[in-house]
């Protein structure tokens, strides 16, 4: 028995929600370890659809403990709204089934405002990153700048004065330089006071909770958001998120040692998508790209933004396998490729006349890479709902096996529809 970390191997949106939910039945705790409410998971359980942003996927499963780690930045109003929405779907979220790290950083209204101000200015200058304007980046900046308000600060609102003053000293100077009005102390204090009584009961030293769970032999599932190519260090910088999305963050973002993660599962879409700005070597601006988007329902769970679509990029996924130390992948949305006459896979890049087998870190060089493709025969039969290898067309099996060979990692699970039971289990990560 081992603990499992689930991470995206592309630019996010790989279908982590379904896989995490599928794995959560085998887990005792599900821990979210980075990001904020700028990413989401869609779960379909017994025909009922749940859309989650901050809450770990395990929260919809009875008898599972959901945990939000210290690596997450939390908008308390967004969290409460998400809890209330689940309540309307008869899912009760209480301190009995949700715990939040007391040292997690809060996202405030001034963070959201700063995010939007910067994006608007960047749009005018042609340097837009494509953030969700939810304040994620500015909140992480304050965390690193050691001026953040954290969950534990809500337990004693009388002590907030100096902390708010320190925060506003920075932000009001910044806002002045941007030609924006100052934020008053009273606005921030009221904002925090409004949420304190409701949020504090969920908080505790999560690292202690996890240490106890490990001693008792509980199975822990670590759940990441976004994808490896959006990692602040290892992604397509600067078109990235503001946190580390790789598997190594599972330990730091929850307060447990790296040895706590025994198996790293990379969620991998059978083609490639990304939302927002930035390089995308295999992007298709043609009828095939449109086909993938329509068949795959490629719209963001949180933002509703249409995703850019392209062929599977084995170069990028192979790079993700290395930076995460992935033991296996869960290949999702294989059914979206049904009916195509031929399917292409990017197996390398051509850069300034030379062939390379990785994505360079330089923004300029990333923009100049050209994909080198292999072409495989497609399949006419449907893979929708397949639950065993025998249910798959021969060419689909050939495609999956070739993907394994190119990325250097085996397929542990194969998903053939949004329904959780339409999953082929090759190897159970918890039984590694």
Short mmCIF file of C-alpha atoms in Angstrom, two decimals:
data_model
loop_
_atom_site.label_atom_id
_atom_site.label_comp_id
_atom_site.label_asym_id
_atom_site.label_seq_id
_atom_site.Cartn_x
_atom_site.Cartn_y
_atom_site.Cartn_z
CA UNK A 1 0.00 0.00 0.00
CA UNK A 2 1.25 3.48 -0.86
CA UNK A 3 0.09 7.10 -0.96
CA UNK A 4 -0.58 8.63 -4.37
CA UNK A 5 -0.03 12.13 -5.83
CA UNK A 6 -2.11 13.09 -8.85
CA UNK A 7 -0.79 15.86 -11.12
CA UNK A 8 -1.56 17.15 -14.59
CA UNK A 9 1.05 16.36 -17.22
CA UNK A 10 0.05 19.03 -19.76
CA UNK A 11 -1.48 22.52 -19.33
CA UNK A 12 -4.20 21.33 -16.98
CA UNK A 13 -7.78 20.37 -17.89
CA UNK A 14 -6.73 16.75 -18.42
CA UNK A 15 -9.70 15.28 -16.56
CA UNK A 16 -8.16 15.06 -13.08
CA UNK A 17 -11.57 15.36 -11.42
CA UNK A 18 -12.86 12.03 -12.64
CA UNK A 19 -9.61 10.20 -11.93
CA UNK A 20 -9.22 11.70 -8.45
CA UNK A 21 -12.82 10.81 -7.67
CA UNK A 22 -12.23 7.26 -8.95
CA UNK A 23 -9.13 6.95 -6.77
CA UNK A 24 -10.77 8.61 -3.75
CA UNK A 25 -12.90 5.52 -3.20
CA UNK A 26 -9.65 3.73 -2.37
CA UNK A 27 -8.31 6.59 -0.20
CA UNK A 28 -9.07 7.73 3.33
CA UNK A 29 -7.90 11.33 2.91
CA UNK A 30 -7.81 13.55 -0.19
CA UNK A 31 -5.40 16.48 0.11
CA UNK A 32 -5.31 19.54 -2.16
CA UNK A 33 -1.77 20.94 -2.03
CA UNK A 34 -1.45 24.02 -4.31
CA UNK A 35 -3.29 26.62 -6.40
CA UNK A 36 -6.54 28.36 -5.68
CA UNK A 37 -10.01 28.68 -7.17
CA UNK A 38 -8.57 29.47 -10.58
CA UNK A 39 -8.88 25.84 -11.64
CA UNK A 40 -11.70 23.37 -11.36
CA UNK A 41 -12.78 19.77 -11.52
CA UNK A 42 -16.01 18.42 -12.95
CA UNK A 43 -17.25 15.18 -11.40
CA UNK A 44 -20.08 13.07 -12.77
CA UNK A 45 -21.38 10.63 -10.16
CA UNK A 46 -24.52 8.58 -10.75
CA UNK A 47 -25.62 11.06 -13.40
CA UNK A 48 -25.16 14.05 -11.08
CA UNK A 49 -22.58 16.72 -11.98
CA UNK A 50 -20.47 18.49 -9.35
CA UNK A 51 -18.20 21.42 -10.16
CA UNK A 52 -15.39 22.00 -7.66
CA UNK A 53 -12.71 24.69 -7.51
CA UNK A 54 -11.16 24.89 -4.04
CA UNK A 55 -12.59 21.81 -2.39
CA UNK A 56 -10.76 18.50 -2.85
CA UNK A 57 -12.68 16.00 -4.95
CA UNK A 58 -13.05 13.61 -2.03
CA UNK A 59 -15.50 15.96 -0.33
CA UNK A 60 -18.41 14.53 -2.34
CA UNK A 61 -17.64 11.02 -1.07
CA UNK A 62 -19.17 9.96 2.22
CA UNK A 63 -16.65 8.81 4.81
CA UNK A 64 -13.67 10.57 3.21
CA UNK A 65 -11.75 13.40 4.82
CA UNK A 66 -10.97 16.31 2.51
CA UNK A 67 -7.96 18.47 3.37
CA UNK A 68 -6.81 21.83 2.00
CA UNK A 69 -3.07 22.19 2.55
CA UNK A 70 -0.91 25.20 3.31
CA UNK A 71 0.22 25.43 -0.32
CA UNK A 72 -3.25 26.56 -1.39
CA UNK A 73 -4.32 30.22 -1.47
CA UNK A 74 -7.92 30.55 -0.28
CA UNK A 75 -10.56 33.11 -1.15
CA UNK A 76 -12.84 32.68 1.89
CA UNK A 77 -15.91 34.05 0.11
CA UNK A 78 -15.36 31.71 -2.85
CA UNK A 79 -14.89 28.80 -0.44
CA UNK A 80 -18.12 29.54 1.40
CA UNK A 81 -20.00 29.93 -1.88
CA UNK A 82 -18.69 26.55 -3.06
CA UNK A 83 -19.70 24.89 0.20
CA UNK A 84 -23.18 26.42 -0.12
CA UNK A 85 -23.54 25.22 -3.74
CA UNK A 86 -22.70 21.67 -2.70
CA UNK A 87 -25.22 21.98 0.11
CA UNK A 88 -27.89 22.68 -2.50
CA UNK A 89 -26.87 19.36 -4.08
CA UNK A 90 -27.29 17.57 -0.74
CA UNK A 91 -23.54 17.35 -0.06
CA UNK A 92 -22.88 18.58 3.45
CA UNK A 93 -19.43 20.08 4.03
CA UNK A 94 -18.64 20.44 7.73
CA UNK A 95 -15.53 20.44 9.94
CA UNK A 96 -16.11 16.70 10.19
CA UNK A 97 -15.22 16.08 6.54
CA UNK A 98 -13.15 19.14 5.63
CA UNK A 99 -9.99 20.43 7.32
CA UNK A 100 -7.95 23.47 6.25
CA UNK A 101 -4.33 24.20 7.10
CA UNK A 102 -4.24 27.06 9.59
CA UNK A 103 -1.15 28.48 7.86
CA UNK A 104 -2.81 28.73 4.42
CA UNK A 105 -2.82 32.20 2.84
CA UNK A 106 -6.02 34.15 2.20
CA UNK A 107 -7.02 35.85 -1.05
CA UNK A 108 -8.67 39.22 -0.40
CA UNK A 109 -10.62 41.65 -2.58
CA UNK A 110 -7.51 43.77 -3.09
CA UNK A 111 -5.78 40.77 -4.63
CA UNK A 112 -8.60 40.26 -7.13
CA UNK A 113 -8.61 43.96 -7.99
CA UNK A 114 -4.85 44.06 -8.53
CA UNK A 115 -5.01 40.97 -10.73
CA UNK A 116 -7.66 42.60 -12.94
CA UNK A 117 -5.85 45.96 -13.09
CA UNK A 118 -2.65 44.27 -14.26
CA UNK A 119 -4.41 42.12 -16.86
CA UNK A 120 -6.22 45.13 -18.28
CA UNK A 121 -2.96 47.06 -18.53
CA UNK A 122 -1.22 44.06 -20.10
CA UNK A 123 -4.02 43.65 -22.64
CA UNK A 124 -3.45 47.21 -23.80
CA UNK A 125 0.30 46.67 -24.15
CA UNK A 126 0.09 43.23 -25.76
CA UNK A 127 1.75 41.43 -22.81
CA UNK A 128 -1.32 39.70 -21.34
CA UNK A 129 -0.66 36.47 -19.41
CA UNK A 130 -4.27 35.30 -19.44
CA UNK A 131 -4.94 34.98 -15.70
CA UNK A 132 -8.41 34.18 -14.37
CA UNK A 133 -8.42 37.53 -12.46
CA UNK A 134 -9.16 35.74 -9.21
CA UNK A 135 -6.24 37.20 -7.26
CA UNK A 136 -4.13 34.05 -7.18
CA UNK A 137 -0.83 35.64 -8.25
CA UNK A 138 -1.03 38.71 -5.98
CA UNK A 139 -1.90 36.48 -3.00
CA UNK A 140 1.16 34.30 -3.60
CA UNK A 141 3.26 37.46 -3.93
CA UNK A 142 2.12 38.58 -0.47
CA UNK A 143 2.83 35.12 0.92
CA UNK A 144 6.40 35.20 -0.35
CA UNK A 145 6.70 38.86 0.70
CA UNK A 146 5.78 37.84 4.28
CA UNK A 147 2.83 40.20 4.56
CA UNK A 148 -0.05 37.77 3.92
CA UNK A 149 -3.11 37.34 6.12
CA UNK A 150 -3.52 33.64 6.90
CA UNK A 151 -6.34 31.43 8.11
CA UNK A 152 -4.96 31.36 11.65
CA UNK A 153 -5.13 35.17 11.82
CA UNK A 154 -8.92 34.96 11.68
CA UNK A 155 -9.00 33.22 15.07
CA UNK A 156 -8.13 36.51 16.78
CA UNK A 157 -9.46 39.46 14.80
CA UNK A 158 -8.31 41.87 17.52
CA UNK A 159 -4.70 41.16 16.54
CA UNK A 160 -5.27 41.91 12.85
CA UNK A 161 -4.42 45.62 13.07
CA UNK A 162 -0.64 45.56 12.49
CA UNK A 163 -0.99 42.83 9.86
CA UNK A 164 -3.54 44.77 7.83
CA UNK A 165 -1.43 47.92 8.15
CA UNK A 166 1.62 46.08 6.82
CA UNK A 167 -0.38 44.67 3.92
CA UNK A 168 -1.89 48.03 3.00
CA UNK A 169 1.45 49.84 3.19
CA UNK A 170 2.56 47.70 0.28
CA UNK A 171 -0.68 47.60 -1.69
CA UNK A 172 -1.62 51.25 -1.42
CA UNK A 173 1.82 52.31 -2.59
CA UNK A 174 1.42 49.92 -5.51
CA UNK A 175 -2.08 51.16 -6.30
CA UNK A 176 -0.92 54.77 -6.22
CA UNK A 177 1.70 53.97 -8.83
CA UNK A 178 -1.02 52.39 -10.97
CA UNK A 179 -3.27 55.42 -10.61
CA UNK A 180 -5.78 53.58 -8.41
CA UNK A 181 -7.49 54.78 -5.20
CA UNK A 182 -6.24 53.49 -1.85
CA UNK A 183 -7.93 50.65 0.02
CA UNK A 184 -9.05 51.57 3.53
CA UNK A 185 -8.25 49.61 6.66
CA UNK A 186 -11.95 49.33 7.53
CA UNK A 187 -12.78 47.63 4.23
CA UNK A 188 -10.22 44.85 4.78
CA UNK A 189 -11.03 44.41 8.46
CA UNK A 190 -14.75 44.07 7.73
CA UNK A 191 -14.02 41.62 4.93
CA UNK A 192 -12.06 39.38 7.31
CA UNK A 193 -14.47 39.79 10.22
CA UNK A 194 -17.38 38.65 8.03
CA UNK A 195 -15.82 35.26 7.29
CA UNK A 196 -13.91 34.50 10.49
CA UNK A 197 -16.61 32.64 12.43
CA UNK A 198 -17.44 30.42 9.51
CA UNK A 199 -13.90 29.59 8.36
CA UNK A 200 -12.01 29.14 11.65
CA UNK A 201 -13.85 25.91 12.72
CA UNK A 202 -12.34 24.15 9.68
CA UNK A 203 -8.73 25.05 10.53
CA UNK A 204 -6.01 23.08 12.27
CA UNK A 205 -2.29 22.18 11.93
CA UNK A 206 -2.76 19.90 8.93
CA UNK A 207 0.78 18.57 9.14
CA UNK A 208 -0.14 16.93 12.48
CA UNK A 209 -3.30 15.47 11.01
CA UNK A 210 -1.33 13.91 8.15
CA UNK A 211 1.37 12.59 10.47
CA UNK A 212 -1.31 10.85 12.54
CA UNK A 213 -2.95 9.45 9.41
CA UNK A 214 0.36 8.00 8.22
CA UNK A 215 1.01 6.36 11.58
CA UNK A 216 -2.43 4.76 11.44
CA UNK A 217 -1.80 3.42 7.94
CA UNK A 218 -4.44 5.56 6.22
CA UNK A 219 -4.29 5.94 2.47
CA UNK A 220 -3.64 9.51 1.35
CA UNK A 221 -4.41 10.89 -2.09
CA UNK A 222 -2.63 14.17 -2.90
CA UNK A 223 -4.54 16.21 -5.46
CA UNK A 224 -2.91 18.88 -7.61
CA UNK A 225 -4.50 21.60 -9.73
CA UNK A 226 -3.60 22.89 -13.20
CA UNK A 227 -0.77 21.03 -14.96
CA UNK A 228 3.01 20.67 -15.08
CA UNK A 229 3.39 23.06 -18.02
CA UNK A 230 1.82 25.79 -15.88
CA UNK A 231 4.35 25.29 -13.07
CA UNK A 232 5.99 28.59 -12.02
CA UNK A 233 9.46 27.03 -12.48
CA UNK A 234 9.00 24.24 -15.00
CA UNK A 235 6.21 25.57 -17.18
CA UNK A 236 6.01 27.86 -20.21
CA UNK A 237 7.07 30.93 -18.23
CA UNK A 238 5.75 33.65 -18.00
CA UNK A 239 2.49 32.10 -19.25
CA UNK A 240 2.13 29.99 -16.10
CA UNK A 241 0.29 29.92 -12.80
CA UNK A 242 1.80 31.31 -9.58
CA UNK A 243 2.51 28.05 -7.76
CA UNK A 244 4.51 24.86 -8.21
CA UNK A 245 2.21 22.32 -9.81
CA UNK A 246 4.68 19.41 -9.93
CA UNK A 247 4.49 16.38 -7.65
CA UNK A 248 7.29 17.63 -5.39
CA UNK A 249 4.89 20.30 -4.13
CA UNK A 250 2.61 17.64 -2.64
CA UNK A 251 4.95 17.39 0.33
CA UNK A 252 5.73 21.08 0.82
CA UNK A 253 2.14 22.14 0.17
CA UNK A 254 0.67 19.87 2.80
CA UNK A 255 3.35 19.64 5.47
CA UNK A 256 4.54 16.09 5.05
CA UNK A 257 7.85 14.58 3.99
CA UNK A 258 8.63 13.71 0.35
CA UNK A 259 8.74 10.04 1.31
CA UNK A 260 5.01 10.23 2.00
CA UNK A 261 4.32 10.09 -1.73
CA UNK A 262 4.92 6.60 -3.03
CA UNK A 263 3.32 6.80 -6.47
CA UNK A 264 3.01 9.78 -8.83
CA UNK A 265 0.19 9.50 -11.35
CA UNK A 266 0.19 11.93 -14.26
CA UNK A 267 -3.18 12.71 -15.78
CA UNK A 268 -2.72 12.93 -19.54
CA UNK A 269 -5.25 13.79 -22.23
CA UNK A 270 -5.09 11.74 -25.44
CA UNK A 271 -4.61 15.01 -27.31
CA UNK A 272 -3.47 18.44 -26.05
CA UNK A 273 -5.30 21.56 -24.88
CA UNK A 274 -4.48 24.80 -23.14
CA UNK A 275 -6.42 27.83 -21.94
CA UNK A 276 -5.16 31.38 -22.18
CA UNK A 277 -2.01 32.82 -23.69
CA UNK A 278 1.36 31.19 -24.34
CA UNK A 279 3.13 28.78 -26.68
CA UNK A 280 1.38 25.67 -27.96
CA UNK A 281 3.50 23.82 -30.57
CA UNK A 282 0.82 21.36 -31.73
CA UNK A 283 -2.14 23.76 -31.77
CA UNK A 284 -4.57 23.19 -34.64
CA UNK A 285 -6.34 26.19 -36.13
CA UNK A 286 -8.37 24.04 -38.52
CA UNK A 287 -11.36 21.71 -38.68
CA UNK A 288 -9.52 19.02 -36.68
CA UNK A 289 -8.88 21.46 -33.84
CA UNK A 290 -12.54 22.46 -33.95
CA UNK A 291 -13.56 18.78 -33.98
CA UNK A 292 -11.48 18.03 -30.87
CA UNK A 293 -12.91 21.05 -29.04
CA UNK A 294 -16.52 20.22 -29.85
CA UNK A 295 -16.24 16.46 -29.27
CA UNK A 296 -14.24 16.97 -26.08
CA UNK A 297 -16.47 19.79 -24.73
CA UNK A 298 -13.36 21.85 -24.23
CA UNK A 299 -14.51 24.71 -22.06
CA UNK A 300 -12.98 25.68 -18.69
CA UNK A 301 -14.82 24.43 -15.59
CA UNK A 302 -14.22 27.69 -13.73
CA UNK A 303 -14.02 30.34 -16.44
CA UNK A 304 -16.00 28.82 -19.29
CA UNK A 305 -13.21 29.89 -21.64
CA UNK A 306 -12.82 27.86 -24.82
CA UNK A 307 -9.68 25.75 -24.82
CA UNK A 308 -7.16 25.69 -27.64
CA UNK A 309 -6.79 22.17 -29.06
CA UNK A 310 -4.03 20.24 -30.80
CA UNK A 311 -2.42 16.87 -31.38
CA UNK A 312 -0.80 14.90 -28.56
CA UNK A 313 2.66 16.28 -27.76
CA UNK A 314 4.84 13.40 -26.56
CA UNK A 315 7.81 15.73 -26.10
CA UNK A 316 6.03 17.78 -23.46
CA UNK A 317 4.56 14.80 -21.64
CA UNK A 318 7.93 13.03 -21.60
CA UNK A 319 9.36 16.19 -20.01
CA UNK A 320 6.56 16.14 -17.42
CA UNK A 321 7.23 12.49 -16.65
CA UNK A 322 10.81 13.46 -15.81
CA UNK A 323 10.11 16.61 -13.74
CA UNK A 324 7.45 14.85 -11.68
CA UNK A 325 9.04 11.42 -11.39
CA UNK A 326 5.81 9.90 -12.69
CA UNK A 327 5.38 6.19 -12.17
CA UNK A 328 2.45 5.97 -14.58
CA UNK A 329 -0.23 7.97 -16.32
CA UNK A 330 -4.00 8.01 -16.53
CA UNK A 331 -4.82 8.55 -20.21
CA UNK A 332 -8.14 10.38 -20.56
CA UNK A 333 -10.55 11.27 -23.37
CA UNK A 334 -9.40 8.53 -25.72
CA UNK A 335 -12.97 8.46 -27.04
CA UNK A 336 -12.63 12.00 -28.43
CA UNK A 337 -10.33 10.59 -31.15
CA UNK A 338 -12.95 8.10 -32.38
CA UNK A 339 -13.68 8.39 -36.09
CA UNK A 340 -10.56 10.21 -37.22
CA UNK A 341 -8.96 8.84 -40.39
CA UNK A 342 -5.47 9.52 -39.08
CA UNK A 343 -3.99 10.75 -35.82
CA UNK A 344 -0.73 12.61 -35.42
CA UNK A 345 1.67 12.59 -32.47
CA UNK A 346 4.44 15.13 -31.96
CA UNK A 347 7.67 13.20 -31.41
CA UNK A 348 10.21 16.04 -31.56
CA UNK A 349 10.74 19.68 -32.45
CA UNK A 350 12.62 21.55 -35.12
CA UNK A 351 14.24 24.75 -33.84
CA UNK A 352 16.18 27.03 -36.15
CA UNK A 353 16.93 24.13 -38.49
CA UNK A 354 17.98 21.65 -35.75
CA UNK A 355 16.01 18.78 -34.20
CA UNK A 356 15.59 18.82 -30.40
CA UNK A 357 13.78 16.49 -27.99
CA UNK A 358 12.65 18.94 -25.28
CA UNK A 359 10.87 22.28 -24.90
CA UNK A 360 13.42 25.06 -24.24
CA UNK A 361 12.91 27.32 -21.22
CA UNK A 362 13.38 30.51 -23.25
CA UNK A 363 10.15 32.24 -24.24
CA UNK A 364 11.59 33.26 -27.59
CA UNK A 365 12.80 29.75 -28.44
CA UNK A 366 9.50 28.22 -27.32
CA UNK A 367 7.70 30.45 -29.82
CA UNK A 368 9.93 29.23 -32.66
CA UNK A 369 9.73 25.45 -32.19
CA UNK A 370 7.96 23.50 -34.91
CA UNK A 371 6.48 20.05 -34.22
CA UNK A 372 7.79 16.92 -35.91
CA UNK A 373 4.91 14.47 -36.37
CA UNK A 374 4.39 10.76 -36.73
CA UNK A 375 1.09 9.74 -38.31
CA UNK A 376 -0.92 6.77 -37.08
CA UNK A 377 -4.00 5.18 -38.59
CA UNK A 378 -7.19 6.12 -36.76
CA UNK A 379 -10.16 3.89 -35.90
CA UNK A 380 -13.83 3.98 -36.87
CA UNK A 381 -15.21 1.98 -33.96
CA UNK A 382 -16.31 3.71 -30.76
CA UNK A 383 -14.29 3.50 -27.56
CA UNK A 384 -16.98 5.24 -25.48
CA UNK A 385 -17.67 3.27 -22.33
CA UNK A 386 -14.94 0.67 -22.88
CA UNK A 387 -14.02 -1.00 -19.60
CA UNK A 388 -11.43 -3.54 -20.73
CA UNK A 389 -8.67 -3.78 -23.32
CA UNK A 390 -10.81 -6.26 -25.25
CA UNK A 391 -13.44 -3.54 -25.75
CA UNK A 392 -10.97 -1.30 -27.60
CA UNK A 393 -10.36 -1.25 -31.36
CA UNK A 394 -6.96 -2.63 -32.35
CA UNK A 395 -5.79 0.75 -33.65
CA UNK A 396 -6.77 2.44 -30.38
CA UNK A 397 -4.67 -0.07 -28.45
CA UNK A 398 -1.80 0.58 -30.86
CA UNK A 399 -2.13 4.32 -30.24
CA UNK A 400 -2.03 3.88 -26.45
CA UNK A 401 0.99 1.57 -26.62
CA UNK A 402 2.85 4.02 -28.83
CA UNK A 403 2.12 6.86 -26.39
CA UNK A 404 3.60 4.74 -23.58
CA UNK A 405 6.73 4.11 -25.61
CA UNK A 406 7.21 7.77 -26.54
CA UNK A 407 6.75 9.26 -23.05
CA UNK A 408 8.61 6.57 -21.11
CA UNK A 409 5.79 5.76 -18.68
CA UNK A 410 3.08 3.07 -18.62
CA UNK A 411 -0.65 3.68 -18.67
CA UNK A 412 -2.06 2.81 -15.26
CA UNK A 413 -5.64 3.88 -16.02
CA UNK A 414 -7.49 4.56 -19.26
CA UNK A 415 -10.61 6.74 -19.35
CA UNK A 416 -13.17 6.38 -22.14
CA UNK A 417 -15.94 8.79 -21.08
CA UNK A 418 -16.73 11.31 -18.32
CA UNK A 419 -18.53 8.57 -16.35
CA UNK A 420 -16.35 7.34 -13.51
CA UNK A 421 -17.01 3.64 -14.20
CA UNK A 422 -15.89 3.92 -17.82
CA UNK A 423 -12.30 3.37 -16.73
CA UNK A 424 -9.90 0.59 -17.60
CA UNK A 425 -7.67 -0.23 -14.64
CA UNK A 426 -4.29 -1.51 -15.72
CA UNK A 427 -2.49 -0.98 -12.43
CA UNK A 428 -3.88 0.33 -9.13
CA UNK A 429 -1.53 3.10 -7.94
CA UNK A 430 -2.46 2.42 -4.31
CA UNK A 431 -1.25 -1.14 -4.62
CA UNK A 432 2.24 -0.25 -5.90
#
